[in-house]
Short mmCIF file of C-alpha atoms in Angstrom, two decimals:
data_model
loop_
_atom_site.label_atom_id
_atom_site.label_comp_id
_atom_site.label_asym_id
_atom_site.label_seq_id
_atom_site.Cartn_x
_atom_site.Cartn_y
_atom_site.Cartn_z
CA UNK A 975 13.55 352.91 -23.98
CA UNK A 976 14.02 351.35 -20.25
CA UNK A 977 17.71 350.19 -21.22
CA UNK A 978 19.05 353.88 -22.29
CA UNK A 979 17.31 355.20 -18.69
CA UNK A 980 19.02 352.59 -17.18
CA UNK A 981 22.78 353.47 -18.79
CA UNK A 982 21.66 357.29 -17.88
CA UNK A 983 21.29 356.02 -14.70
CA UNK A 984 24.55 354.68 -14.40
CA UNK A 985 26.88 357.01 -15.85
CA UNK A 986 25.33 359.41 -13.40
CA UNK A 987 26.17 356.99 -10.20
CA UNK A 988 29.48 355.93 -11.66
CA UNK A 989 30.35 359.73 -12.21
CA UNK A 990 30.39 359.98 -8.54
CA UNK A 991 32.39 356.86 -7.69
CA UNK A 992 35.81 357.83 -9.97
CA UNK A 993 37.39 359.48 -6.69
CA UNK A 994 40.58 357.43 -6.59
CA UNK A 995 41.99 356.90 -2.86
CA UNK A 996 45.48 357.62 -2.96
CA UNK A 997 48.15 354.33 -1.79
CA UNK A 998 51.83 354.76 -1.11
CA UNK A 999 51.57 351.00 -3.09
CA UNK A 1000 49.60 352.01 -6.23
CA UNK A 1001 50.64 350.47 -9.61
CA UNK A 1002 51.47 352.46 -12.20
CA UNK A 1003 49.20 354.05 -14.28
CA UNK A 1004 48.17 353.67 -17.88
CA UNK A 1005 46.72 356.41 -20.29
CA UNK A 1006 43.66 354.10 -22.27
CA UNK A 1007 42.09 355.07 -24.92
CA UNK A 1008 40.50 358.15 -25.39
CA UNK A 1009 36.48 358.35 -26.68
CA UNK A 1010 35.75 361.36 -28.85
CA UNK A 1011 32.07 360.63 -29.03
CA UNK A 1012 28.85 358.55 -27.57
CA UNK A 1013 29.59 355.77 -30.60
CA UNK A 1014 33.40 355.59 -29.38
CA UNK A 1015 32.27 355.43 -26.12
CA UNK A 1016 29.74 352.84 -26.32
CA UNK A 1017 32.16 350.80 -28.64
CA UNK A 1018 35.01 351.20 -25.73
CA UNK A 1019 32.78 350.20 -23.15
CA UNK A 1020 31.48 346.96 -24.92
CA UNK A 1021 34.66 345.80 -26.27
CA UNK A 1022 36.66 346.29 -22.59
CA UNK A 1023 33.41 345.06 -20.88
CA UNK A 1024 34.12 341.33 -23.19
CA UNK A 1025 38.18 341.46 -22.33
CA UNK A 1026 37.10 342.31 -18.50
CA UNK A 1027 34.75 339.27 -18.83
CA UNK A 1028 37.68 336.95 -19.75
CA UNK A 1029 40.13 338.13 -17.61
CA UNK A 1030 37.55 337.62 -14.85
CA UNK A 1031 36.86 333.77 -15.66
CA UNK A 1032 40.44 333.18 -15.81
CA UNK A 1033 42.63 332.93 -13.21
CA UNK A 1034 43.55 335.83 -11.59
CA UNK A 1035 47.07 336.01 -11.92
CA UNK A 1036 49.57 339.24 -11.38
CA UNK A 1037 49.23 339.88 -14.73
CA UNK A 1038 45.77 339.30 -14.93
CA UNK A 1039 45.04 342.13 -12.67
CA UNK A 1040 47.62 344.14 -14.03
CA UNK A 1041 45.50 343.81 -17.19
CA UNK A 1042 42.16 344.34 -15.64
CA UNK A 1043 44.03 347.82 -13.89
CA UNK A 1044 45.17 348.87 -17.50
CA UNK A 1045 41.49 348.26 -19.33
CA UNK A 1046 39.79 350.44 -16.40
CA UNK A 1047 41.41 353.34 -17.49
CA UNK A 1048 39.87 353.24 -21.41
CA UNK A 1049 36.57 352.04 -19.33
CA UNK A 1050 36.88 355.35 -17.09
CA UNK A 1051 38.08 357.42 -20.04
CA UNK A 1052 34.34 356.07 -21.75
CA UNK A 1053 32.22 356.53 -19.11
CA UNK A 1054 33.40 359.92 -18.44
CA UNK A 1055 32.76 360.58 -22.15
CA UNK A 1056 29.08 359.26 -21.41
CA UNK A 1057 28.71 361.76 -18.65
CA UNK A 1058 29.97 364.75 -21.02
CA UNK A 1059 27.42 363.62 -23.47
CA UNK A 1060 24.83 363.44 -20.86
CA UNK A 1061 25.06 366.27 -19.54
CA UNK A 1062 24.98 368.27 -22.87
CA UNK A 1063 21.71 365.96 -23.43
CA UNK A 1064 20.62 367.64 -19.79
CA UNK A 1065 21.04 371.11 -20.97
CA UNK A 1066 20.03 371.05 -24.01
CA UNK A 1067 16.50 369.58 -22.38
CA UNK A 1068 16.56 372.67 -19.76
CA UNK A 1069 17.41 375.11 -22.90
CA UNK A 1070 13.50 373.53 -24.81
CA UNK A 1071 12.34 374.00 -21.11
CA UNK A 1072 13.18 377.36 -21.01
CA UNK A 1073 11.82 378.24 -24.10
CA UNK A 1074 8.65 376.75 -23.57
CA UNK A 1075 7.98 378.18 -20.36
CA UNK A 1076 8.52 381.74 -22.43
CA UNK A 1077 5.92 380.48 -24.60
CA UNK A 1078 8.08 381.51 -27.11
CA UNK A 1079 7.21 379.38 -30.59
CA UNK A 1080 10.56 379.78 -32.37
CA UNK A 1081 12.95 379.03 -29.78
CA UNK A 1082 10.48 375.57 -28.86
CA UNK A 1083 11.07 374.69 -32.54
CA UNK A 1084 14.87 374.94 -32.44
CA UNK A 1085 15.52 373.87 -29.20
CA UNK A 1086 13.20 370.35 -29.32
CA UNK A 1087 15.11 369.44 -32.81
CA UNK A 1088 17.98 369.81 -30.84
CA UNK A 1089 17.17 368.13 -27.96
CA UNK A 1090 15.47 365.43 -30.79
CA UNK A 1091 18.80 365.07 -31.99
CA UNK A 1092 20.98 364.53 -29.55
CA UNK A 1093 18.28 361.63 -28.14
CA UNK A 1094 18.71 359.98 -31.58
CA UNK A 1095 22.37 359.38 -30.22
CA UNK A 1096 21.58 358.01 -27.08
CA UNK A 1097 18.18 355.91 -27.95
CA UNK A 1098 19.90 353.98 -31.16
CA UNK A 1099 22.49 352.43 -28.13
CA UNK A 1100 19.35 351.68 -25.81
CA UNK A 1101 17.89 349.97 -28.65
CA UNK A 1102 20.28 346.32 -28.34
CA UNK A 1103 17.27 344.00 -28.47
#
């Protein structure tokens, strides 16, 4: 339970570090791949987290970095998907919240199985052990 807190945790800080500074000397810039869920996402981030591992105990050649440039995108592309899912995760917490502090039975009921749900996505990736 700690670990998924911990990946909230970051996709909220990284969501407010993807400001790119504009260079007159910027390389160009690569699409990456696209993450249409949490399990793409996760899968994205893992299996560019192992190339980015590589590339870093290598040396760092031109192309090496011109690698490590091209994997950030699909690695931005993920963690931006993580911080969609998130915050649907956040208001769909605030929508049970809501309901309870209504006192209203029903609406607890169908909001908490949703709000259930969509932690079932995010706890089976904090589970790793």
């Amino acid at each position: 339970m700690k670990k998924w807190g911990v990946i909230a945790g970051l996709v909220t800080a990284l969501s407010f570090s993807f400001n790119p500074v504009i260079a007159d000397d910027r390389v160009d810039h690569f699409k990456g791949l696209q993450a249409q869920n949490l399990s793409e996402a996760f899968a994205h981030i893992s299996d560019y987290n192992q190339q980015l591992q590589q590339l870093l105990n290598a040396d760092l050649t031109p192309e090496a970095i011109l690698q490590v440039h091209e994997l950030t995108y699909t690695l931005e592309n993920a963690l931006e998907r993580l911080e969609t899912e998130l915050e649907a995760w956040a208001e769909q917490l605030e929508e049970l919240h809501l309901a309870s502090e209504k006192f209203d039975a029903e609406a607890v009921k169908t909001e908490g199985d949703a709000y259930l749900a969509l932690s079932e996505q995010w706890q089976c990736w904090g589970n790793t052990e």
